[in-house]
Short mmCIF file of C-alpha atoms in Angstrom, two decimals:
data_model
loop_
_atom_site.label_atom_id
_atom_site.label_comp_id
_atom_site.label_asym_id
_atom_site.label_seq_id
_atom_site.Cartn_x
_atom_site.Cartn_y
_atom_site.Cartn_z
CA UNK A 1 0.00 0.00 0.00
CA UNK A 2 1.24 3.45 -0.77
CA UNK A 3 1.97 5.44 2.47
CA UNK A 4 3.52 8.80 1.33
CA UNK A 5 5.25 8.28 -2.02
CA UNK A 6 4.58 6.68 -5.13
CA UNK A 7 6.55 3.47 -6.16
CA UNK A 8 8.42 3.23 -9.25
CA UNK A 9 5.92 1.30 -11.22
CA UNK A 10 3.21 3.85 -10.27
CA UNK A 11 5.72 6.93 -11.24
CA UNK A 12 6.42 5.10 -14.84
CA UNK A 13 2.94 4.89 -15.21
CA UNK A 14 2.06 8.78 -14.21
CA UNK A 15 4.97 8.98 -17.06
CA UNK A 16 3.34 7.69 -19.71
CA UNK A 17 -0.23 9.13 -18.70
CA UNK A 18 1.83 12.80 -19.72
CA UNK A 19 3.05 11.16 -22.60
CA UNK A 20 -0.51 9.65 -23.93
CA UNK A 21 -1.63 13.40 -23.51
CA UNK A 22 1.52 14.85 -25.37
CA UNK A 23 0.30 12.67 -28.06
CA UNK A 24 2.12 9.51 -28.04
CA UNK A 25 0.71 6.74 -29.51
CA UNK A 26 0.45 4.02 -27.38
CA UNK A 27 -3.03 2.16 -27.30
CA UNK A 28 -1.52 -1.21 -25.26
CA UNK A 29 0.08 -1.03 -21.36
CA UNK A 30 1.44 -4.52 -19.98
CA UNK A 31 2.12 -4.08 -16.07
CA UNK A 32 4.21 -7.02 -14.77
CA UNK A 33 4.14 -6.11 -10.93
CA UNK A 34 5.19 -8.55 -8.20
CA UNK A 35 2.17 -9.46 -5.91
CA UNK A 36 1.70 -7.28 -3.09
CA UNK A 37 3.70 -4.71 -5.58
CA UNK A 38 0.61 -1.92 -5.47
CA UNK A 39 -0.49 -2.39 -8.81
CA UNK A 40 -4.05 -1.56 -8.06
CA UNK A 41 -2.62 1.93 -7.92
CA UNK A 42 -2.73 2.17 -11.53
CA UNK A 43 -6.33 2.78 -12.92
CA UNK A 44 -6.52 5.20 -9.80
CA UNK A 45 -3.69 7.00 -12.16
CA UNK A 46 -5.18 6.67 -15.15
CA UNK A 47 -8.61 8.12 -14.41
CA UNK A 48 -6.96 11.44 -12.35
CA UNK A 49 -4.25 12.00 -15.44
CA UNK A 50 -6.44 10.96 -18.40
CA UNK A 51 -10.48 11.89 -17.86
CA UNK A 52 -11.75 13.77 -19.84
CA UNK A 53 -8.91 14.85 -22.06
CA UNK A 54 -8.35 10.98 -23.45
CA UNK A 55 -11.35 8.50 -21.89
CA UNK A 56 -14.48 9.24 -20.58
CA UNK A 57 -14.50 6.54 -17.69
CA UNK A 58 -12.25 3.64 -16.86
CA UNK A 59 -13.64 -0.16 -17.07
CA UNK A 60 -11.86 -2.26 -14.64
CA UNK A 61 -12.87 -6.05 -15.36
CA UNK A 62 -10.77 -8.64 -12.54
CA UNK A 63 -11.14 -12.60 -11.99
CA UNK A 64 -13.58 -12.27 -8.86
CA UNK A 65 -16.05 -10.48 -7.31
CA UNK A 66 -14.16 -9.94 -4.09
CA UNK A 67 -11.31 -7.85 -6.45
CA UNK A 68 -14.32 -6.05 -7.95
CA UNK A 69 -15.44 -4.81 -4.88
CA UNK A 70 -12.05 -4.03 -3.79
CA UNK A 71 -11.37 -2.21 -7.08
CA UNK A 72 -14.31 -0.01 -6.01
CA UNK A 73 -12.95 0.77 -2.47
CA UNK A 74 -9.50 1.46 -3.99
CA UNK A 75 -11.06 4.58 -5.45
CA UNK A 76 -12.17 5.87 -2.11
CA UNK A 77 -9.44 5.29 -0.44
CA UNK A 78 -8.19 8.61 1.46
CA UNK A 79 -4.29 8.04 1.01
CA UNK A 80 -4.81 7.30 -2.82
CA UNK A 81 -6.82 10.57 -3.11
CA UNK A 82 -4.33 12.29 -1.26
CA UNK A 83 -1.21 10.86 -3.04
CA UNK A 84 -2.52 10.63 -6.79
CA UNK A 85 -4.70 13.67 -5.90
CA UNK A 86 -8.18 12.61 -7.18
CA UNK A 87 -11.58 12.80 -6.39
CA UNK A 88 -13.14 10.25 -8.94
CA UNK A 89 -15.37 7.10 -8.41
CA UNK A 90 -15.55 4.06 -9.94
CA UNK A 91 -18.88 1.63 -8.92
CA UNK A 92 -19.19 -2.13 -8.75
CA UNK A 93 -21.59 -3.05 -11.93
CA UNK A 94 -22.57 -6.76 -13.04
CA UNK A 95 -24.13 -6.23 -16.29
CA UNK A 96 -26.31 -3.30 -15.42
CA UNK A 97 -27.33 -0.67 -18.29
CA UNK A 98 -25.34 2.27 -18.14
CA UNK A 99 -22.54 1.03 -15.80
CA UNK A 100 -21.33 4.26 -14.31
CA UNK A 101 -24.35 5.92 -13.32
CA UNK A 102 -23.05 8.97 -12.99
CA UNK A 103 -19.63 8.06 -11.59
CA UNK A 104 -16.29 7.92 -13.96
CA UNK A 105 -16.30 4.00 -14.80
CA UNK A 106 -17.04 0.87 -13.32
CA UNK A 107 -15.58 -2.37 -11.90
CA UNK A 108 -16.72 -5.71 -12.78
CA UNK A 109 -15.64 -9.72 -13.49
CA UNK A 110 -14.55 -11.63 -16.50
CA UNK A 111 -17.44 -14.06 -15.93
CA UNK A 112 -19.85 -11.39 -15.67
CA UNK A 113 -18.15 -9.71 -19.25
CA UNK A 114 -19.20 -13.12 -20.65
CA UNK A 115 -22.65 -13.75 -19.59
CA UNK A 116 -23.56 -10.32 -21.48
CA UNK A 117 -20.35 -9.16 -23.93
CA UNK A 118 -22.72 -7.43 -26.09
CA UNK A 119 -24.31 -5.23 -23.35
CA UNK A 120 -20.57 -4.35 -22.48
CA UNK A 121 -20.00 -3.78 -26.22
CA UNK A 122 -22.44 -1.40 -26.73
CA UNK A 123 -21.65 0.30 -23.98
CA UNK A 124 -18.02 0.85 -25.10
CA UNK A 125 -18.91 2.08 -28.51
CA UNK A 126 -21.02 5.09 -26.50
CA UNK A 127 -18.07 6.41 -24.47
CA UNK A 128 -14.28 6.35 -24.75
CA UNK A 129 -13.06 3.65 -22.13
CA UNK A 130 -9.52 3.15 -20.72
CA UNK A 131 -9.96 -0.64 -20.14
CA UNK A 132 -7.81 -2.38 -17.00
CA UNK A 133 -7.69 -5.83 -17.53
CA UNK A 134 -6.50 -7.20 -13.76
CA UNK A 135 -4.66 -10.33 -13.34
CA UNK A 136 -5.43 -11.36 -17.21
CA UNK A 137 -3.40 -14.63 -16.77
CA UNK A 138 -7.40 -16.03 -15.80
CA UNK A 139 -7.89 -15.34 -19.55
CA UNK A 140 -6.70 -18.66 -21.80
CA UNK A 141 -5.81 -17.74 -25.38
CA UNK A 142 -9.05 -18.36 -27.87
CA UNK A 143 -10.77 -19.38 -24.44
CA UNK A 144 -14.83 -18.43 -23.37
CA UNK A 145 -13.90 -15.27 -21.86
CA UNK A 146 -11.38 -14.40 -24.19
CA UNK A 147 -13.49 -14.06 -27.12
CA UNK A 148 -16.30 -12.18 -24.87
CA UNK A 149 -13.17 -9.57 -24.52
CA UNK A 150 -12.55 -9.34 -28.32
CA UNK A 151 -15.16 -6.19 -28.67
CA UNK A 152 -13.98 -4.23 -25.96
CA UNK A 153 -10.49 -4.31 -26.05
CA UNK A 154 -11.36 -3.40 -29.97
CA UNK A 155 -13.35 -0.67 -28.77
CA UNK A 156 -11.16 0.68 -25.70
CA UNK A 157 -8.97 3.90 -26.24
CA UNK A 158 -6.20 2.33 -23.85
CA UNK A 159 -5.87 -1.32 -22.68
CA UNK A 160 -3.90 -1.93 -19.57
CA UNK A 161 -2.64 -5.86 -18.96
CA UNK A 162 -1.77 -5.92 -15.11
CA UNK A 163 -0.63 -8.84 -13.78
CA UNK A 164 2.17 -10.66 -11.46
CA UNK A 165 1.90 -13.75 -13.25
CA UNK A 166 3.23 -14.53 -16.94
CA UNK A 167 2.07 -17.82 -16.66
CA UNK A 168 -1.16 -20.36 -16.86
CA UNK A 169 -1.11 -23.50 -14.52
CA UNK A 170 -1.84 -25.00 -17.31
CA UNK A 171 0.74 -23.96 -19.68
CA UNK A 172 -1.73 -22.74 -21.84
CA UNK A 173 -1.33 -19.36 -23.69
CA UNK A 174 -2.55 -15.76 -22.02
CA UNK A 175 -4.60 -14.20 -24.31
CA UNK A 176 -3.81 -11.18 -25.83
CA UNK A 177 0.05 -11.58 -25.21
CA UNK A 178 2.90 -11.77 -27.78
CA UNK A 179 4.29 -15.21 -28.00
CA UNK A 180 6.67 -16.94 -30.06
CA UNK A 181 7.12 -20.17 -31.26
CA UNK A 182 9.80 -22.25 -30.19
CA UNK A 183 10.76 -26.05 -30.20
CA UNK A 184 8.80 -26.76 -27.26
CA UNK A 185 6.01 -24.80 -28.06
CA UNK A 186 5.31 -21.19 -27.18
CA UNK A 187 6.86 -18.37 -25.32
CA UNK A 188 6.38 -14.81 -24.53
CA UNK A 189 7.85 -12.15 -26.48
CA UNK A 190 8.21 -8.89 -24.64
CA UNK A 191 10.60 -6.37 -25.64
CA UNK A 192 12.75 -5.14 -23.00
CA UNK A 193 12.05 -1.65 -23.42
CA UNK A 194 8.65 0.10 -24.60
CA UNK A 195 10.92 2.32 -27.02
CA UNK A 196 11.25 -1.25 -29.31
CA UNK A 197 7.35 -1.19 -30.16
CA UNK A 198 5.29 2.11 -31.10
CA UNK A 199 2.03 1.11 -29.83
CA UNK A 200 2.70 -0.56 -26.84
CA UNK A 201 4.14 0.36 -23.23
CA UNK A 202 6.06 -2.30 -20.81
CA UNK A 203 6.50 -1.38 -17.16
CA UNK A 204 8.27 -4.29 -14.99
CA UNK A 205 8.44 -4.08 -11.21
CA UNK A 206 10.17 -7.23 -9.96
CA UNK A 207 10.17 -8.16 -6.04
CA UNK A 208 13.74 -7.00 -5.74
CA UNK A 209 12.87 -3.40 -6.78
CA UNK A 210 9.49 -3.88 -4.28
CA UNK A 211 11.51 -5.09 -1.57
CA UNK A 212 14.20 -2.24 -2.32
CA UNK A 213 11.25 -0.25 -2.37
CA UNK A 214 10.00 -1.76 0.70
CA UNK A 215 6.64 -1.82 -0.49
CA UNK A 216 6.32 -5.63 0.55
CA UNK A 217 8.06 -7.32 3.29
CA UNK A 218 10.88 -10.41 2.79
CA UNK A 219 9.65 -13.54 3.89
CA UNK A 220 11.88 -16.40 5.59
CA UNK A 221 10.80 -19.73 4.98
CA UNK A 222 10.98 -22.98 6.90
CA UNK A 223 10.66 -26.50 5.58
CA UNK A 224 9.19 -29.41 7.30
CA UNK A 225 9.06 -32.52 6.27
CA UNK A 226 7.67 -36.26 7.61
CA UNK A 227 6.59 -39.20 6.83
CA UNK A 228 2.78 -40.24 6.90
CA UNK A 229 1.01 -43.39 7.02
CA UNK A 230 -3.08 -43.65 5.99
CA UNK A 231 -5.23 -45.92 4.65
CA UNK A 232 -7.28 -44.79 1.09
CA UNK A 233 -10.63 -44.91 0.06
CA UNK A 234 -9.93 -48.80 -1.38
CA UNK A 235 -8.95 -49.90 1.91
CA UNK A 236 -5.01 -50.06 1.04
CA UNK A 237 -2.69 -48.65 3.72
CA UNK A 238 0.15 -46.01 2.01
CA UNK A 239 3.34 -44.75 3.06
CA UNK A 240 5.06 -41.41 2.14
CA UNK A 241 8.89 -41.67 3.44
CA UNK A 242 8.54 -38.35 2.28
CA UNK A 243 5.69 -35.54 2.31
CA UNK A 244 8.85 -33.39 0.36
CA UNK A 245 9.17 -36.54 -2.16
CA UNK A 246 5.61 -37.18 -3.26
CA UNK A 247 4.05 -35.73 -6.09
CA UNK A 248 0.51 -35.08 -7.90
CA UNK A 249 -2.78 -36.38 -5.94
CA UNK A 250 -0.59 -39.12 -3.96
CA UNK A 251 1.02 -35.71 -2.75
CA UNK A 252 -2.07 -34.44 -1.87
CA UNK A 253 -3.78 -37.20 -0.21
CA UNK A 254 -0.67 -37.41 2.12
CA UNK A 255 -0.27 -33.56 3.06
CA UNK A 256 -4.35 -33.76 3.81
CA UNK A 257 -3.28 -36.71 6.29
CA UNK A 258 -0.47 -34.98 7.72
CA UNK A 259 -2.39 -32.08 8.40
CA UNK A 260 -5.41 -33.83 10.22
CA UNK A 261 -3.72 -35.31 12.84
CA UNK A 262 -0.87 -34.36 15.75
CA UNK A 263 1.85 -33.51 13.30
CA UNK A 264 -0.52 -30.24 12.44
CA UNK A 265 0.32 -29.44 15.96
CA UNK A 266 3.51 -29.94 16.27
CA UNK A 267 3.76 -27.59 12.84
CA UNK A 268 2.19 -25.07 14.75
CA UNK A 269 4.25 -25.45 18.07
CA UNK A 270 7.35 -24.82 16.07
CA UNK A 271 5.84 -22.34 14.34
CA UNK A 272 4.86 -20.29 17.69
CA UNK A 273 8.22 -20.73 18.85
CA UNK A 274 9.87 -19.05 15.69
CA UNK A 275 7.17 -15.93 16.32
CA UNK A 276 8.20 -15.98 19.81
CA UNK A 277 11.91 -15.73 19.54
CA UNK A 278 11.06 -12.53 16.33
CA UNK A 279 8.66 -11.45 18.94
CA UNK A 280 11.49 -11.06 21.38
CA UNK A 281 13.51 -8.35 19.64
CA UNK A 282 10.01 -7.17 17.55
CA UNK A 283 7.49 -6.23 20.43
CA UNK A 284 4.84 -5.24 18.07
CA UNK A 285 5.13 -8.63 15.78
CA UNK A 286 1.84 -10.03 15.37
CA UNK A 287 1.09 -14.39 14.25
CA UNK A 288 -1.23 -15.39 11.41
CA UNK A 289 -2.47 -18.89 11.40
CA UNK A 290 -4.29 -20.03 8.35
CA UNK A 291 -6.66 -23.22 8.97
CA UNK A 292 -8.54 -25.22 6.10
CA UNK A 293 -12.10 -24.08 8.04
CA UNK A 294 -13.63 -22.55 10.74
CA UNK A 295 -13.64 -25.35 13.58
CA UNK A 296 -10.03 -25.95 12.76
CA UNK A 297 -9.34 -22.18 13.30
CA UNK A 298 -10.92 -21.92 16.62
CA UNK A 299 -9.01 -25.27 17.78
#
């Protein structure tokens, strides 16, 4: 989260928003920001550098409705008004005529953009929209939701790609993203520098430059490993030597074992141990523990 200054990523792009109005012609942003790297920053940007002089309101479409909603909050919050020095709102819309009502864009989902694209379409061809695609790695090349997208990002006066991931899970393209074939397949092909394309923009913000930054915190980790016993669904007792060795839903089946029984406790007495020697030199150190459900929580 910003606190008084803006982070490189978010100075690049306040940047190019005065070059877009000097009259560069750049129609295509791609944002690769570390998670946790304040990307959400961005449309906040766009909307307080570029409405009314380049779009009329800012679309911001992400992979769930929880991101919608905080998409909408981002706009209101006080230290992004006071940084980025705006005063615009943006309001949570799933497939509703005329999105904005009366504020400067809206914030929706990919699923909703595909139970309705042409509602969104027509919508785009009555104002000029600065479309933020968040986390677009959700989007598989020639996919469902990909061709719902086809008539906006058409349509849009900018197109923003922001992301921390440059992969699918399952290796299948992103859509919308330069590739190149290779031997093995496909890979993607982004200049180094947005001075190498005309039309399109790069800004990179890696976790070193974050953690330079220190806009996220470095995290120590700690592996455990142990072997588990358990008995499947056929009846057949299995052994892992190895929770560290196993692999795919063998893998799985033993990590759910290991973690519904003592040795989830002993994880976490080790666990409150490390917090309690940090917490000795860090008074105001606080523990997270993260539990599969509610009863296991409160245990």
């Amino acid at each position: 989260k910003v606190s008084s200054v803006l982070l490189q990523h978010q100075i690049e792009a306040d940047a190019l928003c005065r070059d877009i109005l000097a009259g560069k012609q750049i129609r295509r942003i791609y944002l690769s920001v570390t998670p946790g790297g304040g990307k959400s920053a961005v449309p906040i940007i766009v909307a307080a550098r570029l409405i009314p002089r380049v779009v009329d309101a800012i679309c911001w479409i992400a992979p769930r409705r929880s991101l919608q909603e905080q998409a909408e909050r981002n706009f209101l919050d006080p230290e992004f008004r006071r940084i980025i020095g705006h005063s615009h709102e943006i309001r949570a819309s799933t497939n509703d005529v005329d999105p904005c009502r009366g504020t400067r864009g809206y914030c929706t989902t990919y699923q909703a953009i595909h139970a309705d694209p042409q509602l969104h379409a027509s919508e785009f061809a009555r104002k000029r929209y600065a479309l933020i695609l968040d986390e677009p790695h959700h989007v598989e090349d020639e996919g469902p939701w990909s061709k719902s997208l086809r008539a906006l990002i058409d349509r849009a006066r900018l197109v923003f790609f922001m992301t921390g991931t440059w992969e699918r899970g399952d290796g299948q393209r992103i859509a919308n993203y330069p590739y190149v074939r290779h031997p093995g397949g496909y890979a993607l092909d982004l200049p180094p520098t947005s001075d190498e394309v005309l039309d399109l923009a790069f800004i990179r913000y890696t976790r070193g430059m974050a953690l330079e930054e220190r806009a996220i915190k470095p995290l120590r980790f700690h592996p455990q490993d142990g072997r588990v016993e358990w008995i499947d669904t056929q009846g057949k007792t299995r052994v892992a030597d190895s929770l560290a060795a196993t692999s795919g839903d063998y893998a799985s089946e033993a990590l759910y074992t290991a973690l519904n029984t003592e040795y989830a406790y002993q994880i976490l007495d080790r666990t409150v141990q490390e917090w309690l020697g940090y917490r000795a030199h860090r008074p105001w150190a606080k523990l997270l523990i993260v539990a599969k459900g509610i009863a296991e929580a409160k245990s």
